[in-house]
């Protein structure tokens, strides 16, 4: 049809027509659709076939013929034509396995696309991943509690960590960590892709799991992320590390890493690790010890050579690797390196748990911090505080040993049920500073949780009586018949004698063992702890005055049973704590000057020091009131109920006490240097109810002159060992020990008037200004004052009672107001003589010298 159209067109044209090809030359095969990639080859094949079939005609043929030949060639060139076409410069079709191989264009395209995806993903990830808040575990720290000398008492909190600043870590420790983990830390980027790839390869090929992480990445993992091995965590770690490296200095990152790394033995951070393995601060670590701690980071539990001695060879190899790295980096000289031996860690270090006395101390110190506004409870719970207490480790140990030796080791809990009730509490304070130096609270915090030194539920018994005497002197009180109360004032000591002058219900206390003493002086009544005398004295002084004096000396105003006790206040119905009683007795030892006790020497958090409240002192009672009470209490130790306390080998004053039904026994005493109170209590271990201690230790009764005084004596001797013996320097109430006749028997103790006729004409309510005579009876003359103007005695001679001690014989010389070592500081012009059983007599015997 097309040929007919072409012929028709040619016939209509006026132009000369080209010669038509011969009909037999046209292709005879039917036309068929050609494959796309065969079009070029088909055309070429058609042209070639045309030229081969008729060279002349091909040369003469016009465009139509060429087009026809082209179509024919493209439509049905056949195998021969296709083959001929493929060899004439066209790309052969991809068949078989070649179709699976990407072309270079495909590779280039894929590379470019991948690059774009990676770059885009990096920027997207960088902007999407933010530096999160630190994880809870990383911010948890223990509060560290220390003795006054820096020795660790305990760490509280679930995580054993104490953050320190980089300057608080020795340079050797810093360099050892860098040599072990990342020697190029200060010069490299935050991430090391090459190391990450190498670590992944080693892990995949079975050479062990390796992190391939820089110190920055490890810190990010420890501080901001969790420890799980996931791709998501690694991606976050990657981006956070890059950002952190831009926002923080290398020093800050290293400091954070050293505070968050785990070293084994439950220790998080270099400071906790230094204590766990070597019992020292991180600032004290040398190169050898630091290299061992750095080695632990590789396998904290397995590399502890104490618990896994079988791994010691591997550990030493790692240790050598760290030290060699320090040498290579110029952080350690070859000479120092050559002389090093492996520093085996301590097998056991001081426990930082809550067992023993530690738990008690931590809780008491915490309460002290919060109640005094030093650190609030919420802040303390966050941890990170370094709390140095006033406790002395040697004194703390001495108190524990004394309780064990004189009480706990003597118990037979299997054969005596009452021995299972026995508890003990003790406290010791430096009177001059008010610092608590030792505490005893129980056998073990994890077994008995209640702290016996601070509990306020046991009666103080007769240990309260000195407060009545001090109040009487302070208030210049008089008896019912008008006689001024002094140590020599006589009272009726008949058991169950009703007190006189009390408007309330009849009160007639009984003496111990119902013993009657008749007329007896206040001093003797104190020695023998006569209840009848002190109940009457409390009424004479006034129970409210007694209460105010007790609080001024140091008892808490919230002490149970202290208010409205009436005459029974003198017998110790109030339930003050051992620590409160110690503070009050320390005030007496400090000549009446009172300052609230303190348990805190210093508190720091990181590089910040927490301000401590200023300790203020005041004259709670006059010096004469305090010193007169001390003079009387000297007799209790020398000849009264507390002779067992003489084992201290020191001039001592004190008072025993026993609660009702023998539920508690006390001894409260002091030397010029140390005030200590010990109490033994009875408590049912199941019901926690108070129990009588009759039969405890196999003894009929438990009283203050027994185990409490014995504990006190041993502790005081050991605690003050090596310290010079100090004599009491006392300034007494005028006429304190002037003899007084008994009250008029016709009128009894409550009769009016002064039988002696001595006091009525003497202005005894004022300071006489006279010095106390010495042991020879000669006036001591004037002497310098101690500057205590608060007690109204400024300018008063001291009586020269600062005695010296004879180092060869142990005898005391000098002047004072009662006999004993350091001076007989009880004569004061009366005719009392030294008693054979006095402390002085004990100490002057060379065979029994105790200090």
PDB file of C-alpha atoms in Angstrom, residues 612-827:
ATOM      1  CA  UNK A 612      28.699  25.382 110.839  1.00  0.00           C
ATOM      2  CA  UNK A 613      26.737  27.268 113.502  1.00  0.00           C
ATOM      3  CA  UNK A 614      28.887  29.206 115.904  1.00  0.00           C
ATOM      4  CA  UNK A 615      29.104  27.547 119.288  1.00  0.00           C
ATOM      5  CA  UNK A 616      28.175  29.933 122.054  1.00  0.00           C
ATOM      6  CA  UNK A 617      28.919  29.417 125.738  1.00  0.00           C
ATOM      7  CA  UNK A 618      27.324  30.989 128.766  1.00  0.00           C
ATOM      8  CA  UNK A 619      27.580  30.686 132.489  1.00  0.00           C
ATOM      9  CA  UNK A 620      24.756  28.247 133.200  1.00  0.00           C
ATOM     10  CA  UNK A 621      25.382  28.317 136.941  1.00  0.00           C
ATOM     11  CA  UNK A 622      27.955  30.228 138.908  1.00  0.00           C
ATOM     12  CA  UNK A 623      31.407  28.800 139.180  1.00  0.00           C
ATOM     13  CA  UNK A 624      30.908  28.451 142.911  1.00  0.00           C
ATOM     14  CA  UNK A 625      27.771  26.358 142.389  1.00  0.00           C
ATOM     15  CA  UNK A 626      29.478  24.086 139.853  1.00  0.00           C
ATOM     16  CA  UNK A 627      32.748  23.748 141.761  1.00  0.00           C
ATOM     17  CA  UNK A 628      31.046  23.125 145.102  1.00  0.00           C
ATOM     18  CA  UNK A 629      29.053  20.347 143.480  1.00  0.00           C
ATOM     19  CA  UNK A 630      32.280  18.928 142.036  1.00  0.00           C
ATOM     20  CA  UNK A 631      33.906  18.961 145.480  1.00  0.00           C
ATOM     21  CA  UNK A 632      31.015  16.951 146.908  1.00  0.00           C
ATOM     22  CA  UNK A 633      31.052  14.509 143.980  1.00  0.00           C
ATOM     23  CA  UNK A 634      34.746  13.880 144.615  1.00  0.00           C
ATOM     24  CA  UNK A 635      33.688  12.140 147.800  1.00  0.00           C
ATOM     25  CA  UNK A 636      31.371   9.776 145.921  1.00  0.00           C
ATOM     26  CA  UNK A 637      34.372   8.388 144.047  1.00  0.00           C
ATOM     27  CA  UNK A 638      36.687   8.400 147.046  1.00  0.00           C
ATOM     28  CA  UNK A 639      34.428   6.953 149.716  1.00  0.00           C
ATOM     29  CA  UNK A 640      30.937   6.629 148.357  1.00  0.00           C
ATOM     30  CA  UNK A 641      29.096   4.386 145.981  1.00  0.00           C
ATOM     31  CA  UNK A 642      31.509   4.812 143.046  1.00  0.00           C
ATOM     32  CA  UNK A 643      34.875   3.683 144.391  1.00  0.00           C
ATOM     33  CA  UNK A 644      35.161   1.387 141.355  1.00  0.00           C
ATOM     34  CA  UNK A 645      35.766   4.511 139.274  1.00  0.00           C
ATOM     35  CA  UNK A 646      39.114   4.970 141.004  1.00  0.00           C
ATOM     36  CA  UNK A 647      40.621   2.640 138.409  1.00  0.00           C
ATOM     37  CA  UNK A 648      40.806   5.665 136.120  1.00  0.00           C
ATOM     38  CA  UNK A 649      43.861   6.742 138.103  1.00  0.00           C
ATOM     39  CA  UNK A 650      42.702  10.355 137.823  1.00  0.00           C
ATOM     40  CA  UNK A 651      41.136  12.897 140.155  1.00  0.00           C
ATOM     41  CA  UNK A 652      37.475  12.220 139.487  1.00  0.00           C
ATOM     42  CA  UNK A 653      34.017  13.344 140.516  1.00  0.00           C
ATOM     43  CA  UNK A 654      30.790  11.519 139.810  1.00  0.00           C
ATOM     44  CA  UNK A 655      27.486  10.089 140.913  1.00  0.00           C
ATOM     45  CA  UNK A 656      25.851   6.693 140.677  1.00  0.00           C
ATOM     46  CA  UNK A 657      22.183   6.177 139.951  1.00  0.00           C
ATOM     47  CA  UNK A 658      19.668   3.360 139.863  1.00  0.00           C
ATOM     48  CA  UNK A 659      16.215   3.533 138.309  1.00  0.00           C
ATOM     49  CA  UNK A 660      13.100   2.070 139.916  1.00  0.00           C
ATOM     50  CA  UNK A 661      12.961  -1.705 139.901  1.00  0.00           C
ATOM     51  CA  UNK A 662      16.589  -1.788 138.761  1.00  0.00           C
ATOM     52  CA  UNK A 663      15.620  -1.209 135.138  1.00  0.00           C
ATOM     53  CA  UNK A 664      18.700   0.995 134.665  1.00  0.00           C
ATOM     54  CA  UNK A 665      21.971   1.690 136.446  1.00  0.00           C
ATOM     55  CA  UNK A 666      24.098   4.794 135.837  1.00  0.00           C
ATOM     56  CA  UNK A 667      27.461   6.274 136.563  1.00  0.00           C
ATOM     57  CA  UNK A 668      28.035   9.869 135.517  1.00  0.00           C
ATOM     58  CA  UNK A 669      31.483  11.246 136.183  1.00  0.00           C
ATOM     59  CA  UNK A 670      34.253  13.507 135.026  1.00  0.00           C
ATOM     60  CA  UNK A 671      37.856  14.481 135.351  1.00  0.00           C
ATOM     61  CA  UNK A 672      39.068  17.992 134.501  1.00  0.00           C
ATOM     62  CA  UNK A 673      39.621  16.717 130.944  1.00  0.00           C
ATOM     63  CA  UNK A 674      36.750  14.384 130.193  1.00  0.00           C
ATOM     64  CA  UNK A 675      33.076  13.956 131.140  1.00  0.00           C
ATOM     65  CA  UNK A 676      31.591  10.515 130.562  1.00  0.00           C
ATOM     66  CA  UNK A 677      28.276   8.879 131.398  1.00  0.00           C
ATOM     67  CA  UNK A 678      27.595   5.141 131.225  1.00  0.00           C
ATOM     68  CA  UNK A 679      24.215   3.474 131.662  1.00  0.00           C
ATOM     69  CA  UNK A 680      23.223  -0.180 131.728  1.00  0.00           C
ATOM     70  CA  UNK A 681      19.576  -0.749 130.798  1.00  0.00           C
ATOM     71  CA  UNK A 682      17.123  -3.631 130.829  1.00  0.00           C
ATOM     72  CA  UNK A 683      14.941  -4.213 127.775  1.00  0.00           C
ATOM     73  CA  UNK A 684      13.055  -7.218 126.496  1.00  0.00           C
ATOM     74  CA  UNK A 685      14.498  -8.090 123.068  1.00  0.00           C
ATOM     75  CA  UNK A 686      11.071  -9.171 121.813  1.00  0.00           C
ATOM     76  CA  UNK A 687       8.570  -6.719 123.298  1.00  0.00           C
ATOM     77  CA  UNK A 688      11.041  -3.828 123.838  1.00  0.00           C
ATOM     78  CA  UNK A 689       9.528  -3.328 127.277  1.00  0.00           C
ATOM     79  CA  UNK A 690      11.697  -2.241 130.199  1.00  0.00           C
ATOM     80  CA  UNK A 691      12.957  -5.103 132.333  1.00  0.00           C
ATOM     81  CA  UNK A 692      14.490  -5.328 135.802  1.00  0.00           C
ATOM     82  CA  UNK A 693      18.120  -6.373 135.933  1.00  0.00           C
ATOM     83  CA  UNK A 694      18.009  -8.291 139.210  1.00  0.00           C
ATOM     84  CA  UNK A 695      20.429 -11.187 138.815  1.00  0.00           C
ATOM     85  CA  UNK A 696      22.166  -9.881 135.715  1.00  0.00           C
ATOM     86  CA  UNK A 697      25.837 -10.896 135.515  1.00  0.00           C
ATOM     87  CA  UNK A 698      25.008 -13.351 138.294  1.00  0.00           C
ATOM     88  CA  UNK A 699      24.775 -10.481 140.813  1.00  0.00           C
ATOM     89  CA  UNK A 700      21.851  -9.798 143.159  1.00  0.00           C
ATOM     90  CA  UNK A 701      21.429  -6.261 141.849  1.00  0.00           C
ATOM     91  CA  UNK A 702      22.613  -4.021 139.055  1.00  0.00           C
ATOM     92  CA  UNK A 703      23.651  -0.636 140.420  1.00  0.00           C
ATOM     93  CA  UNK A 704      25.689   2.296 139.205  1.00  0.00           C
ATOM     94  CA  UNK A 705      28.669   1.438 141.360  1.00  0.00           C
ATOM     95  CA  UNK A 706      29.076  -1.897 139.599  1.00  0.00           C
ATOM     96  CA  UNK A 707      29.475  -2.355 135.846  1.00  0.00           C
ATOM     97  CA  UNK A 708      28.781   1.313 134.931  1.00  0.00           C
ATOM     98  CA  UNK A 709      31.512   2.636 137.250  1.00  0.00           C
ATOM     99  CA  UNK A 710      33.886  -0.117 136.177  1.00  0.00           C
ATOM    100  CA  UNK A 711      33.330   0.707 132.523  1.00  0.00           C
ATOM    101  CA  UNK A 712      33.850   4.375 133.278  1.00  0.00           C
ATOM    102  CA  UNK A 713      37.115   3.731 135.128  1.00  0.00           C
ATOM    103  CA  UNK A 714      38.674   1.577 132.404  1.00  0.00           C
ATOM    104  CA  UNK A 715      37.553   3.861 129.604  1.00  0.00           C
ATOM    105  CA  UNK A 716      38.789   7.039 131.273  1.00  0.00           C
ATOM    106  CA  UNK A 717      42.165   5.487 132.028  1.00  0.00           C
ATOM    107  CA  UNK A 718      42.634   4.302 128.443  1.00  0.00           C
ATOM    108  CA  UNK A 719      41.180   7.393 126.802  1.00  0.00           C
ATOM    109  CA  UNK A 720      43.503   9.731 128.685  1.00  0.00           C
ATOM    110  CA  UNK A 721      46.558   7.496 128.551  1.00  0.00           C
ATOM    111  CA  UNK A 722      49.617   9.600 127.854  1.00  0.00           C
ATOM    112  CA  UNK A 723      47.930  12.873 128.810  1.00  0.00           C
ATOM    113  CA  UNK A 724      49.247  14.697 131.869  1.00  0.00           C
ATOM    114  CA  UNK A 725      47.192  14.268 135.031  1.00  0.00           C
ATOM    115  CA  UNK A 726      45.184  17.405 135.786  1.00  0.00           C
ATOM    116  CA  UNK A 727      43.956  18.387 139.232  1.00  0.00           C
ATOM    117  CA  UNK A 728      40.611  20.055 139.778  1.00  0.00           C
ATOM    118  CA  UNK A 729      40.855  23.829 140.098  1.00  0.00           C
ATOM    119  CA  UNK A 730      37.904  24.612 142.332  1.00  0.00           C
ATOM    120  CA  UNK A 731      36.390  27.810 143.694  1.00  0.00           C
ATOM    121  CA  UNK A 732      33.856  26.956 146.371  1.00  0.00           C
ATOM    122  CA  UNK A 733      30.777  28.426 147.950  1.00  0.00           C
ATOM    123  CA  UNK A 734      31.826  30.528 150.978  1.00  0.00           C
ATOM    124  CA  UNK A 735      31.680  28.390 154.085  1.00  0.00           C
ATOM    125  CA  UNK A 736      31.011  25.333 151.991  1.00  0.00           C
ATOM    126  CA  UNK A 737      32.663  22.937 154.397  1.00  0.00           C
ATOM    127  CA  UNK A 738      32.306  24.746 157.691  1.00  0.00           C
ATOM    128  CA  UNK A 739      30.996  22.333 160.290  1.00  0.00           C
ATOM    129  CA  UNK A 740      27.377  22.707 161.290  1.00  0.00           C
ATOM    130  CA  UNK A 741      25.668  21.086 164.284  1.00  0.00           C
ATOM    131  CA  UNK A 742      22.510  19.071 163.669  1.00  0.00           C
ATOM    132  CA  UNK A 743      19.174  20.879 163.697  1.00  0.00           C
ATOM    133  CA  UNK A 744      17.385  21.351 167.011  1.00  0.00           C
ATOM    134  CA  UNK A 745      15.952  17.964 167.839  1.00  0.00           C
ATOM    135  CA  UNK A 746      12.992  19.581 169.589  1.00  0.00           C
ATOM    136  CA  UNK A 747      11.777  21.156 166.401  1.00  0.00           C
ATOM    137  CA  UNK A 748      13.225  18.792 163.830  1.00  0.00           C
ATOM    138  CA  UNK A 749      14.667  19.631 160.485  1.00  0.00           C
ATOM    139  CA  UNK A 750      11.847  21.945 159.613  1.00  0.00           C
ATOM    140  CA  UNK A 751      12.175  24.191 162.674  1.00  0.00           C
ATOM    141  CA  UNK A 752      12.911  27.821 162.127  1.00  0.00           C
ATOM    142  CA  UNK A 753      16.047  29.612 163.134  1.00  0.00           C
ATOM    143  CA  UNK A 754      19.721  28.727 162.840  1.00  0.00           C
ATOM    144  CA  UNK A 755      20.965  26.462 165.585  1.00  0.00           C
ATOM    145  CA  UNK A 756      24.556  27.320 164.868  1.00  0.00           C
ATOM    146  CA  UNK A 757      24.068  31.011 165.172  1.00  0.00           C
ATOM    147  CA  UNK A 758      26.782  31.334 162.618  1.00  0.00           C
ATOM    148  CA  UNK A 759      24.974  32.058 159.398  1.00  0.00           C
ATOM    149  CA  UNK A 760      22.556  34.655 160.641  1.00  0.00           C
ATOM    150  CA  UNK A 761      25.120  37.318 161.226  1.00  0.00           C
ATOM    151  CA  UNK A 762      27.219  36.634 158.159  1.00  0.00           C
ATOM    152  CA  UNK A 763      26.542  38.205 154.762  1.00  0.00           C
ATOM    153  CA  UNK A 764      26.847  34.764 153.253  1.00  0.00           C
ATOM    154  CA  UNK A 765      24.787  35.646 150.190  1.00  0.00           C
ATOM    155  CA  UNK A 766      27.776  37.468 148.816  1.00  0.00           C
ATOM    156  CA  UNK A 767      31.219  36.390 147.745  1.00  0.00           C
ATOM    157  CA  UNK A 768      33.633  36.751 150.644  1.00  0.00           C
ATOM    158  CA  UNK A 769      36.579  37.044 148.298  1.00  0.00           C
ATOM    159  CA  UNK A 770      38.690  34.876 150.532  1.00  0.00           C
ATOM    160  CA  UNK A 771      40.998  32.208 149.201  1.00  0.00           C
ATOM    161  CA  UNK A 772      40.568  28.644 150.308  1.00  0.00           C
ATOM    162  CA  UNK A 773      43.293  27.359 152.595  1.00  0.00           C
ATOM    163  CA  UNK A 774      45.598  24.640 151.404  1.00  0.00           C
ATOM    164  CA  UNK A 775      46.229  21.256 152.973  1.00  0.00           C
ATOM    165  CA  UNK A 776      48.504  22.699 155.628  1.00  0.00           C
ATOM    166  CA  UNK A 777      45.798  24.899 157.036  1.00  0.00           C
ATOM    167  CA  UNK A 778      47.746  28.029 156.135  1.00  0.00           C
ATOM    168  CA  UNK A 779      45.950  30.658 154.093  1.00  0.00           C
ATOM    169  CA  UNK A 780      46.871  30.350 150.496  1.00  0.00           C
ATOM    170  CA  UNK A 781      46.996  34.065 150.007  1.00  0.00           C
ATOM    171  CA  UNK A 782      45.891  35.993 146.991  1.00  0.00           C
ATOM    172  CA  UNK A 783      46.254  34.517 143.605  1.00  0.00           C
ATOM    173  CA  UNK A 784      45.339  35.329 140.062  1.00  0.00           C
ATOM    174  CA  UNK A 785      41.786  34.868 138.899  1.00  0.00           C
ATOM    175  CA  UNK A 786      40.815  32.828 135.903  1.00  0.00           C
ATOM    176  CA  UNK A 787      38.872  35.632 134.318  1.00  0.00           C
ATOM    177  CA  UNK A 788      35.455  34.108 134.932  1.00  0.00           C
ATOM    178  CA  UNK A 789      33.543  37.262 135.693  1.00  0.00           C
ATOM    179  CA  UNK A 790      30.194  35.646 134.912  1.00  0.00           C
ATOM    180  CA  UNK A 791      29.964  34.000 138.311  1.00  0.00           C
ATOM    181  CA  UNK A 792      30.471  37.157 140.257  1.00  0.00           C
ATOM    182  CA  UNK A 793      33.892  36.094 141.471  1.00  0.00           C
ATOM    183  CA  UNK A 794      36.123  38.387 139.471  1.00  0.00           C
ATOM    184  CA  UNK A 795      39.114  39.261 141.552  1.00  0.00           C
ATOM    185  CA  UNK A 796      38.649  36.272 143.830  1.00  0.00           C
ATOM    186  CA  UNK A 797      41.881  34.444 144.651  1.00  0.00           C
ATOM    187  CA  UNK A 798      41.935  30.929 143.359  1.00  0.00           C
ATOM    188  CA  UNK A 799      43.525  29.558 146.451  1.00  0.00           C
ATOM    189  CA  UNK A 800      46.475  28.332 144.433  1.00  0.00           C
ATOM    190  CA  UNK A 801      44.857  25.030 143.615  1.00  0.00           C
ATOM    191  CA  UNK A 802      46.659  24.340 140.370  1.00  0.00           C
ATOM    192  CA  UNK A 803      48.707  21.548 141.844  1.00  0.00           C
ATOM    193  CA  UNK A 804      51.584  19.792 140.173  1.00  0.00           C
ATOM    194  CA  UNK A 805      52.008  16.098 139.884  1.00  0.00           C
ATOM    195  CA  UNK A 806      54.971  14.191 141.132  1.00  0.00           C
ATOM    196  CA  UNK A 807      55.940  11.993 138.209  1.00  0.00           C
ATOM    197  CA  UNK A 808      57.896   9.546 140.395  1.00  0.00           C
ATOM    198  CA  UNK A 809      55.401   8.693 143.089  1.00  0.00           C
ATOM    199  CA  UNK A 810      52.151   9.715 141.487  1.00  0.00           C
ATOM    200  CA  UNK A 811      51.278  11.994 144.387  1.00  0.00           C
ATOM    201  CA  UNK A 812      49.746  15.380 143.749  1.00  0.00           C
ATOM    202  CA  UNK A 813      51.048  18.537 145.322  1.00  0.00           C
ATOM    203  CA  UNK A 814      49.560  21.993 145.492  1.00  0.00           C
ATOM    204  CA  UNK A 815      46.614  23.655 147.110  1.00  0.00           C
ATOM    205  CA  UNK A 816      42.965  23.064 146.639  1.00  0.00           C
ATOM    206  CA  UNK A 817      39.698  22.447 148.367  1.00  0.00           C
ATOM    207  CA  UNK A 818      39.523  18.707 148.624  1.00  0.00           C
ATOM    208  CA  UNK A 819      42.005  15.983 149.281  1.00  0.00           C
ATOM    209  CA  UNK A 820      43.240  13.730 146.554  1.00  0.00           C
ATOM    210  CA  UNK A 821      45.859  13.889 143.883  1.00  0.00           C
ATOM    211  CA  UNK A 822      46.740  17.390 143.035  1.00  0.00           C
ATOM    212  CA  UNK A 823      45.737  18.906 146.330  1.00  0.00           C
ATOM    213  CA  UNK A 824      43.347  18.384 149.225  1.00  0.00           C
ATOM    214  CA  UNK A 825      40.536  20.559 148.004  1.00  0.00           C
ATOM    215  CA  UNK A 826      37.932  19.650 150.602  1.00  0.00           C
ATOM    216  CA  UNK A 827      39.460  21.046 153.813  1.00  0.00           C
TER     217      UNK A 827
END
